[in-house]
Amino acid sequence: MNLDFTAEDKIFREEARDWLQANVFKERRPHGGEAMRAYDLAWQKCQYDAGWAGVSWPKEYGGMGLDLTRQLIWYEEYARAHAPDNHLCFVGLNHGGPTIIARGDEAQKRTHLRPILAGEKIWCQGFSEPNAGSDLGALRTRAVVDGDELVITGSKIWTSHGHLSDMQELLVRTDPDAPKHKGISWVIFDMRTPGLELRPIEIMTAPNHTHFVQCFYDEARVPLANVVGGLNNGWSVAMSTLGFERGTAQIKDQIRYAFLVEQMIERARERYGSEYITHDELGSRLAQLRADMAAARAMTYMVVSRAQHDIGGSLASLMRAMVGDVQQRVRRLAFDIIGADALENPEDDDWVYFYLRSYAQTIAAGTSQIQRNIIGERVLGLPR
């Protein structure tokens, strides 16, 4: 492993830190509705207008074209500055955009990439179905070729912020006679398409706002030109998409949580005193989390050093599996530190909201079991 920061890297860090400190939104980010959409798009536009959007995207598509070392520096400073989560832009920036860059044609790139970076379009994901969640290859939403269009019928579930989105990355079965992981296509779907119905799903973190929706497609028509990577080649394209989510998209979360652990230690000292947390079980749990986050950061540096240009593929599952588990334990301990006061004090980093949300961390982007299977089979070379 060799990850030295050059003098130029250090200058870049200072520039990133200065810009973030001067421009990070001070207003609290809403947790739902059109207000959240407006906030996230405004923050994305702020970065774009200043030339700080798309740190991993090639320059020819409007990004900064940074190598992994510079991306790592940016995410470290982003976390240090407590920059907004910008969650609504996640799928576009880390799924749809990178997938179109890697697998799309020039017309798709010209049409869809700039609106993502410029904070004009929100994307959502249409992968999971009621009987095809972790077993994604079992999806049954079908698309029939009719002239120069696909006619789509079926449903998708657990679509985060589908009701607030403009576009969707959609997996459909275009050849029902092909083997399980064949005959699938990755499609760019406009959420204003006739034949689409959205039904909200109530969840514990958003009693007053819709987070998930179920999507129903009733002969919704999409141009064949919206197929990315070729008809019936969607499984390969989807693996590229998930590789981006498990890889570079995890760097920011890992670094953010390392800073959060340090904040928790300070909060515990303020609340209970240094002597108490030094000898109590609370102190042991904080120490273990600090060690875990140090290990996670070391793993990130290792993966960045080995990958050089891309963190997709099997190595990404190392990061995803570890960070997902640690995130849950961090949020549980943060909630324990505040105790019952968290129910009455929403200004404390929204402890309840993020604690409840943490249960999704070992499910999203492939469950922990799936990540461990990938690690065992593709990294360690164990038999199936």
GROMACS .gro file of C-alpha atoms in nm:
model
  384
    1MET     CA    1   0.000   0.000   0.000
    2ASN     CA    2   0.129   0.343  -0.093
    3LEU     CA    3  -0.093   0.645  -0.053
    4ASP     CA    4   0.117   0.955  -0.008
    5PHE     CA    5  -0.034   1.300  -0.038
    6THR     CA    6   0.168   1.525  -0.266
    7ALA     CA    7   0.220   1.896  -0.220
    8GLU     CA    8  -0.043   1.951  -0.489
    9ASP     CA    9  -0.284   1.724  -0.299
   10LYS     CA   10  -0.236   1.934   0.012
   11ILE     CA   11  -0.309   2.252  -0.181
   12PHE     CA   12  -0.624   2.090  -0.320
   13ARG     CA   13  -0.729   1.996   0.034
   14GLU     CA   14  -0.692   2.356   0.150
   15GLU     CA   15  -0.892   2.484  -0.147
   16ALA     CA   16  -1.169   2.232  -0.088
   17ARG     CA   17  -1.179   2.307   0.284
   18ASP     CA   18  -1.193   2.683   0.228
   19TRP     CA   19  -1.475   2.657  -0.028
   20LEU     CA   20  -1.682   2.420   0.184
   21GLN     CA   21  -1.644   2.629   0.498
   22ALA     CA   22  -1.759   2.936   0.309
   23ASN     CA   23  -2.048   2.778   0.118
   24VAL     CA   24  -2.201   2.488   0.312
   25PHE     CA   25  -2.568   2.561   0.376
   26LYS     CA   26  -2.634   2.661   0.735
   27GLU     CA   27  -3.006   2.591   0.716
   28ARG     CA   28  -3.120   2.256   0.846
   29ARG     CA   29  -3.204   2.005   0.572
   30PRO     CA   30  -3.575   1.902   0.566
   31HIS     CA   31  -3.645   1.530   0.591
   32GLY     CA   32  -3.920   1.510   0.330
   33GLY     CA   33  -4.144   1.663   0.069
   34GLU     CA   34  -4.088   1.934  -0.186
   35ALA     CA   35  -3.884   2.134   0.065
   36MET     CA   36  -3.625   1.855   0.077
   37ARG     CA   37  -3.619   1.836  -0.303
   38ALA     CA   38  -3.565   2.211  -0.332
   39TYR     CA   39  -3.288   2.203  -0.068
   40ASP     CA   40  -3.097   1.916  -0.228
   41LEU     CA   41  -3.121   2.058  -0.579
   42ALA     CA   42  -3.008   2.400  -0.456
   43TRP     CA   43  -2.702   2.253  -0.284
   44GLN     CA   44  -2.614   2.050  -0.593
   45LYS     CA   45  -2.650   2.360  -0.812
   46CYS     CA   46  -2.431   2.555  -0.569
   47GLN     CA   47  -2.153   2.299  -0.615
   48TYR     CA   48  -2.202   2.289  -0.991
   49ASP     CA   49  -2.192   2.667  -1.035
   50ALA     CA   50  -1.869   2.684  -0.836
   51GLY     CA   51  -1.704   2.399  -1.028
   52TRP     CA   52  -1.711   2.147  -0.742
   53ALA     CA   53  -1.974   1.904  -0.875
   54GLY     CA   54  -1.902   1.552  -1.000
   55VAL     CA   55  -1.561   1.498  -0.839
   56SER     CA   56  -1.542   1.148  -0.989
   57TRP     CA   57  -1.700   1.233  -1.325
   58PRO     CA   58  -1.479   1.290  -1.634
   59LYS     CA   59  -1.423   1.653  -1.728
   60GLU     CA   60  -1.576   1.601  -2.072
   61TYR     CA   61  -1.909   1.530  -1.902
   62GLY     CA   62  -1.897   1.830  -1.670
   63GLY     CA   63  -1.721   1.672  -1.374
   64MET     CA   64  -1.387   1.742  -1.211
   65GLY     CA   65  -1.216   1.424  -1.331
   66LEU     CA   66  -1.036   1.374  -1.000
   67ASP     CA   67  -0.836   1.061  -0.933
   68LEU     CA   68  -0.928   0.848  -0.632
   69THR     CA   69  -0.680   1.019  -0.402
   70ARG     CA   70  -0.834   1.361  -0.470
   71GLN     CA   71  -1.183   1.215  -0.434
   72LEU     CA   72  -1.081   1.080  -0.095
   73ILE     CA   73  -0.955   1.424   0.007
   74TRP     CA   74  -1.277   1.589  -0.112
   75TYR     CA   75  -1.496   1.346   0.085
   76GLU     CA   76  -1.284   1.392   0.396
   77GLU     CA   77  -1.326   1.768   0.379
   78TYR     CA   78  -1.696   1.731   0.290
   79ALA     CA   79  -1.750   1.531   0.609
   80ARG     CA   80  -1.536   1.768   0.816
   81ALA     CA   81  -1.748   2.064   0.699
   82HIS     CA   82  -2.076   1.883   0.788
   83ALA     CA   83  -2.192   1.938   0.431
   84PRO     CA   84  -2.551   1.837   0.349
   85ASP     CA   85  -2.637   1.474   0.290
   86ASN     CA   86  -2.792   1.565  -0.046
   87HIS     CA   87  -2.962   1.227  -0.045
   88LEU     CA   88  -3.210   1.296  -0.327
   89CYS     CA   89  -2.921   1.346  -0.570
   90PHE     CA   90  -2.751   1.020  -0.469
   91VAL     CA   91  -2.897   0.792  -0.738
   92GLY     CA   92  -2.826   1.035  -1.020
   93LEU     CA   93  -2.474   1.116  -0.906
   94ASN     CA   94  -2.369   0.766  -0.799
   95HIS     CA   95  -2.587   0.531  -1.006
   96GLY     CA   96  -2.750   0.675  -1.316
   97GLY     CA   97  -2.482   0.923  -1.414
   98PRO     CA   98  -2.179   0.692  -1.374
   99THR     CA   99  -2.366   0.408  -1.546
  100ILE     CA  100  -2.451   0.626  -1.847
  101ILE     CA  101  -2.091   0.749  -1.858
  102ALA     CA  102  -1.960   0.391  -1.856
  103ARG     CA  103  -2.223   0.212  -2.064
  104GLY     CA  104  -2.440   0.472  -2.239
  105ASP     CA  105  -2.422   0.610  -2.591
  106GLU     CA  106  -2.333   0.968  -2.680
  107ALA     CA  107  -2.695   1.078  -2.720
  108GLN     CA  108  -2.780   0.949  -2.370
  109LYS     CA  109  -2.477   1.126  -2.227
  110ARG     CA  110  -2.565   1.457  -2.393
  111THR     CA  111  -2.925   1.437  -2.277
  112HIS     CA  112  -2.896   1.321  -1.918
  113LEU     CA  113  -2.558   1.396  -1.761
  114ARG     CA  114  -2.557   1.775  -1.732
  115PRO     CA  115  -2.904   1.797  -1.568
  116ILE     CA  116  -2.786   1.556  -1.297
  117LEU     CA  117  -2.473   1.756  -1.217
  118ALA     CA  118  -2.643   2.094  -1.246
  119GLY     CA  119  -2.909   2.013  -0.987
  120GLU     CA  120  -3.196   2.007  -1.235
  121LYS     CA  121  -3.306   1.641  -1.226
  122ILE     CA  122  -3.366   1.389  -0.948
  123TRP     CA  123  -3.325   1.019  -1.024
  124CYS     CA  124  -3.467   0.718  -0.843
  125GLN     CA  125  -3.407   0.344  -0.874
  126GLY     CA  126  -3.650   0.088  -1.016
  127PHE     CA  127  -3.474  -0.241  -0.940
  128SER     CA  128  -3.646  -0.425  -0.651
  129GLU     CA  129  -3.982  -0.598  -0.686
  130PRO     CA  130  -4.214  -0.764  -0.434
  131ASN     CA  131  -4.059  -1.106  -0.515
  132ALA     CA  132  -3.722  -0.990  -0.641
  133GLY     CA  133  -3.537  -0.790  -0.377
  134SER     CA  134  -3.210  -0.953  -0.281
  135ASP     CA  135  -3.270  -1.203  -0.563
  136LEU     CA  136  -3.270  -0.929  -0.824
  137GLY     CA  137  -3.240  -1.173  -1.113
  138ALA     CA  138  -3.594  -1.295  -1.037
  139LEU     CA  139  -3.752  -0.968  -1.153
  140ARG     CA  140  -4.069  -1.005  -1.359
  141THR     CA  141  -4.161  -0.654  -1.476
  142ARG     CA  142  -4.178  -0.709  -1.850
  143ALA     CA  143  -4.112  -0.489  -2.150
  144VAL     CA  144  -4.231  -0.584  -2.497
  145VAL     CA  145  -4.073  -0.431  -2.806
  146ASP     CA  146  -4.333  -0.252  -3.017
  147GLY     CA  147  -4.172  -0.072  -3.309
  148ASP     CA  148  -3.923   0.177  -3.166
  149GLU     CA  149  -4.070   0.160  -2.815
  150LEU     CA  150  -4.079  -0.067  -2.511
  151VAL     CA  151  -4.420  -0.130  -2.356
  152ILE     CA  152  -4.369  -0.188  -1.982
  153THR     CA  153  -4.604  -0.370  -1.744
  154GLY     CA  154  -4.535  -0.470  -1.383
  155SER     CA  155  -4.433  -0.311  -1.054
  156LYS     CA  156  -4.132  -0.201  -0.849
  157ILE     CA  157  -4.120  -0.156  -0.473
  158TRP     CA  158  -3.911   0.033  -0.216
  159THR     CA  159  -3.849   0.314  -0.465
  160SER     CA  160  -3.696   0.587  -0.251
  161HIS     CA  161  -3.836   0.932  -0.330
  162GLY     CA  162  -4.000   0.813  -0.651
  163HIS     CA  163  -4.271   1.076  -0.608
  164LEU     CA  164  -4.008   1.351  -0.601
  165SER     CA  165  -3.804   1.216  -0.893
  166ASP     CA  166  -3.784   1.314  -1.257
  167MET     CA  167  -3.610   1.005  -1.396
  168GLN     CA  168  -3.566   0.641  -1.300
  169GLU     CA  169  -3.306   0.374  -1.369
  170LEU     CA  170  -3.535   0.081  -1.446
  171LEU     CA  171  -3.465  -0.291  -1.491
  172VAL     CA  172  -3.715  -0.481  -1.705
  173ARG     CA  173  -3.733  -0.830  -1.854
  174THR     CA  174  -3.724  -0.801  -2.232
  175ASP     CA  175  -3.678  -1.171  -2.312
  176PRO     CA  176  -3.895  -1.393  -2.089
  177ASP     CA  177  -3.751  -1.710  -2.244
  178ALA     CA  178  -3.389  -1.627  -2.159
  179PRO     CA  179  -3.209  -1.769  -1.851
  180LYS     CA  180  -3.264  -1.591  -1.520
  181HIS     CA  181  -2.984  -1.336  -1.550
  182LYS     CA  182  -3.024  -1.287  -1.923
  183GLY     CA  183  -3.297  -1.113  -2.115
  184ILE     CA  184  -3.296  -0.808  -1.883
  185SER     CA  185  -3.259  -0.448  -1.999
  186TRP     CA  186  -3.148  -0.130  -1.814
  187VAL     CA  187  -3.379   0.155  -1.916
  188ILE     CA  188  -3.392   0.531  -1.862
  189PHE     CA  189  -3.751   0.597  -1.758
  190ASP     CA  190  -3.919   0.938  -1.742
  191MET     CA  191  -4.138   0.954  -1.428
  192ARG     CA  192  -4.396   1.164  -1.617
  193THR     CA  193  -4.467   0.876  -1.858
  194PRO     CA  194  -4.839   0.792  -1.894
  195GLY     CA  195  -4.925   0.454  -1.745
  196LEU     CA  196  -4.718   0.502  -1.427
  197GLU     CA  197  -4.895   0.502  -1.090
  198LEU     CA  198  -4.717   0.570  -0.759
  199ARG     CA  199  -4.850   0.448  -0.424
  200PRO     CA  200  -4.684   0.567  -0.101
  201ILE     CA  201  -4.547   0.319   0.154
  202GLU     CA  202  -4.550   0.440   0.514
  203ILE     CA  203  -4.232   0.378   0.713
  204MET     CA  204  -4.124   0.444   1.070
  205THR     CA  205  -3.875   0.721   0.988
  206ALA     CA  206  -4.121   0.936   0.793
  207PRO     CA  207  -4.467   0.940   0.952
  208ASN     CA  208  -4.535   1.285   0.806
  209HIS     CA  209  -4.357   1.243   0.474
  210THR     CA  210  -4.344   0.980   0.202
  211HIS     CA  211  -4.005   0.816   0.156
  212PHE     CA  212  -4.082   0.495  -0.034
  213VAL     CA  213  -4.333   0.443  -0.311
  214GLN     CA  214  -4.441   0.138  -0.507
  215CYS     CA  215  -4.442   0.193  -0.883
  216PHE     CA  216  -4.704   0.032  -1.107
  217TYR     CA  217  -4.648   0.031  -1.484
  218ASP     CA  218  -4.956  -0.024  -1.700
  219GLU     CA  219  -4.835  -0.043  -2.061
  220ALA     CA  220  -4.605   0.255  -2.009
  221ARG     CA  221  -4.418   0.332  -2.331
  222VAL     CA  222  -4.048   0.417  -2.341
  223PRO     CA  223  -3.833   0.481  -2.651
  224LEU     CA  224  -3.592   0.198  -2.737
  225ALA     CA  225  -3.329   0.471  -2.750
  226ASN     CA  226  -3.352   0.481  -2.367
  227VAL     CA  227  -3.203   0.133  -2.329
  228VAL     CA  228  -2.850   0.160  -2.188
  229GLY     CA  229  -2.586  -0.093  -2.287
  230GLY     CA  230  -2.798  -0.279  -2.539
  231LEU     CA  231  -3.121  -0.476  -2.529
  232ASN     CA  232  -3.109  -0.787  -2.305
  233ASN     CA  233  -2.773  -0.682  -2.159
  234GLY     CA  234  -2.918  -0.518  -1.849
  235TRP     CA  235  -2.772  -0.757  -1.591
  236SER     CA  236  -2.419  -0.658  -1.687
  237VAL     CA  237  -2.515  -0.290  -1.683
  238ALA     CA  238  -2.687  -0.331  -1.343
  239MET     CA  239  -2.372  -0.487  -1.198
  240SER     CA  240  -2.185  -0.176  -1.310
  241THR     CA  241  -2.446   0.037  -1.133
  242LEU     CA  242  -2.422  -0.157  -0.807
  243GLY     CA  243  -2.043  -0.151  -0.827
  244PHE     CA  244  -2.054   0.229  -0.822
  245GLU     CA  245  -2.291   0.228  -0.522
  246ARG     CA  246  -2.079  -0.017  -0.322
  247GLY     CA  247  -1.753   0.153  -0.413
  248THR     CA  248  -1.680   0.523  -0.443
  249ALA     CA  249  -2.026   0.612  -0.310
  250GLN     CA  250  -1.929   0.458   0.025
  251ILE     CA  251  -1.620   0.672   0.084
  252LYS     CA  252  -1.818   0.974   0.200
  253ASP     CA  253  -2.029   0.770   0.443
  254GLN     CA  254  -1.727   0.601   0.595
  255ILE     CA  255  -1.553   0.932   0.655
  256ARG     CA  256  -1.870   1.101   0.781
  257TYR     CA  257  -1.917   0.831   1.042
  258ALA     CA  258  -1.556   0.853   1.156
  259PHE     CA  259  -1.617   1.220   1.235
  260LEU     CA  260  -1.948   1.133   1.400
  261VAL     CA  261  -1.776   0.893   1.641
  262GLU     CA  262  -1.543   1.172   1.751
  263GLN     CA  263  -1.842   1.400   1.804
  264MET     CA  264  -2.009   1.127   2.009
  265ILE     CA  265  -1.703   1.099   2.232
  266GLU     CA  266  -1.713   1.472   2.299
  267ARG     CA  267  -2.088   1.461   2.360
  268ALA     CA  268  -2.044   1.173   2.608
  269ARG     CA  269  -1.772   1.366   2.794
  270GLU     CA  270  -1.995   1.670   2.819
  271ARG     CA  271  -2.287   1.465   2.941
  272TYR     CA  272  -2.119   1.218   3.176
  273GLY     CA  273  -1.765   1.342   3.238
  274SER     CA  274  -1.434   1.203   3.117
  275GLU     CA  275  -1.380   0.985   3.424
  276TYR     CA  276  -1.717   0.812   3.381
  277ILE     CA  277  -1.676   0.717   3.017
  278THR     CA  278  -1.317   0.603   3.075
  279HIS     CA  279  -1.426   0.325   3.311
  280ASP     CA  280  -1.783   0.255   3.203
  281GLU     CA  281  -1.923   0.025   2.936
  282LEU     CA  282  -2.012   0.336   2.736
  283GLY     CA  283  -1.644   0.419   2.710
  284SER     CA  284  -1.564   0.066   2.594
  285ARG     CA  285  -1.822   0.087   2.319
  286LEU     CA  286  -1.693   0.427   2.208
  287ALA     CA  287  -1.336   0.295   2.205
  288GLN     CA  288  -1.442  -0.006   1.998
  289LEU     CA  289  -1.622   0.216   1.748
  290ARG     CA  290  -1.323   0.447   1.722
  291ALA     CA  291  -1.106   0.142   1.647
  292ASP     CA  292  -1.360   0.013   1.396
  293MET     CA  293  -1.370   0.345   1.214
  294ALA     CA  294  -0.990   0.357   1.208
  295ALA     CA  295  -0.996   0.010   1.054
  296ALA     CA  296  -1.260   0.122   0.804
  297ARG     CA  297  -1.048   0.420   0.706
  298ALA     CA  298  -0.740   0.199   0.670
  299MET     CA  299  -0.944  -0.033   0.447
  300THR     CA  300  -1.058   0.264   0.239
  301TYR     CA  301  -0.700   0.382   0.194
  302MET     CA  302  -0.596   0.028   0.104
  303VAL     CA  303  -0.871  -0.010  -0.156
  304VAL     CA  304  -0.798   0.334  -0.302
  305SER     CA  305  -0.427   0.253  -0.323
  306ARG     CA  306  -0.490  -0.079  -0.498
  307ALA     CA  307  -0.769   0.037  -0.724
  308GLN     CA  308  -0.586   0.348  -0.853
  309HIS     CA  309  -0.870   0.450  -1.084
  310ASP     CA  310  -1.191   0.267  -0.989
  311ILE     CA  311  -1.333   0.112  -0.669
  312GLY     CA  312  -1.603  -0.087  -0.842
  313GLY     CA  313  -1.619  -0.465  -0.843
  314SER     CA  314  -1.543  -0.710  -0.565
  315LEU     CA  315  -1.323  -0.484  -0.352
  316ALA     CA  316  -1.618  -0.249  -0.314
  317SER     CA  317  -1.803  -0.516  -0.114
  318LEU     CA  318  -1.529  -0.506   0.152
  319MET     CA  319  -1.611  -0.143   0.217
  320ARG     CA  320  -1.987  -0.184   0.192
  321ALA     CA  321  -2.009  -0.480   0.431
  322MET     CA  322  -1.797  -0.318   0.701
  323VAL     CA  323  -1.936   0.034   0.678
  324GLY     CA  324  -2.299  -0.084   0.679
  325ASP     CA  325  -2.252  -0.279   1.001
  326VAL     CA  326  -2.057  -0.004   1.174
  327GLN     CA  327  -2.316   0.260   1.078
  328GLN     CA  328  -2.586   0.070   1.265
  329ARG     CA  329  -2.374   0.039   1.579
  330VAL     CA  330  -2.272   0.405   1.565
  331ARG     CA  331  -2.633   0.521   1.548
  332ARG     CA  332  -2.740   0.286   1.828
  333LEU     CA  333  -2.467   0.415   2.057
  334ALA     CA  334  -2.538   0.778   1.963
  335PHE     CA  335  -2.898   0.721   2.065
  336ASP     CA  336  -2.788   0.561   2.394
  337ILE     CA  337  -2.565   0.858   2.478
  338ILE     CA  338  -2.851   1.106   2.445
  339GLY     CA  339  -3.106   0.869   2.599
  340ALA     CA  340  -3.470   0.969   2.632
  341ASP     CA  341  -3.380   1.333   2.568
  342ALA     CA  342  -3.342   1.244   2.200
  343LEU     CA  343  -3.720   1.215   2.180
  344GLU     CA  344  -3.762   1.575   2.291
  345ASN     CA  345  -3.459   1.740   2.133
  346PRO     CA  346  -3.465   1.710   1.752
  347GLU     CA  347  -3.177   1.956   1.720
  348ASP     CA  348  -2.937   1.686   1.840
  349ASP     CA  349  -2.853   1.566   1.488
  350ASP     CA  350  -3.202   1.415   1.457
  351TRP     CA  351  -3.091   1.115   1.663
  352VAL     CA  352  -3.417   0.923   1.639
  353TYR     CA  353  -3.452   0.969   1.264
  354PHE     CA  354  -3.101   0.850   1.184
  355TYR     CA  355  -3.115   0.565   1.434
  356LEU     CA  356  -3.428   0.427   1.268
  357ARG     CA  357  -3.281   0.482   0.921
  358SER     CA  358  -2.970   0.284   1.014
  359TYR     CA  359  -3.165  -0.041   0.993
  360ALA     CA  360  -3.158  -0.003   0.614
  361GLN     CA  361  -2.780   0.014   0.597
  362THR     CA  362  -2.731  -0.363   0.587
  363ILE     CA  363  -3.000  -0.405   0.321
  364ALA     CA  364  -2.941  -0.130   0.064
  365ALA     CA  365  -2.701  -0.199  -0.226
  366GLY     CA  366  -2.725  -0.571  -0.151
  367THR     CA  367  -2.773  -0.725   0.193
  368SER     CA  368  -2.480  -0.799   0.425
  369GLN     CA  369  -2.514  -1.166   0.336
  370ILE     CA  370  -2.479  -1.085  -0.035
  371GLN     CA  371  -2.173  -0.869   0.032
  372ARG     CA  372  -2.011  -1.149   0.231
  373ASN     CA  373  -2.084  -1.399  -0.045
  374ILE     CA  374  -1.913  -1.169  -0.295
  375ILE     CA  375  -1.614  -1.129  -0.065
  376GLY     CA  376  -1.588  -1.503  -0.005
  377GLU     CA  377  -1.624  -1.608  -0.367
  378ARG     CA  378  -1.458  -1.326  -0.561
  379VAL     CA  379  -1.202  -1.183  -0.317
  380LEU     CA  380  -1.101  -1.489  -0.114
  381GLY     CA  381  -1.168  -1.744  -0.387
  382LEU     CA  382  -1.381  -1.971  -0.168
  383PRO     CA  383  -1.608  -2.230  -0.337
  384ARG     CA  384  -1.975  -2.150  -0.384
   0.00000   0.00000   0.00000
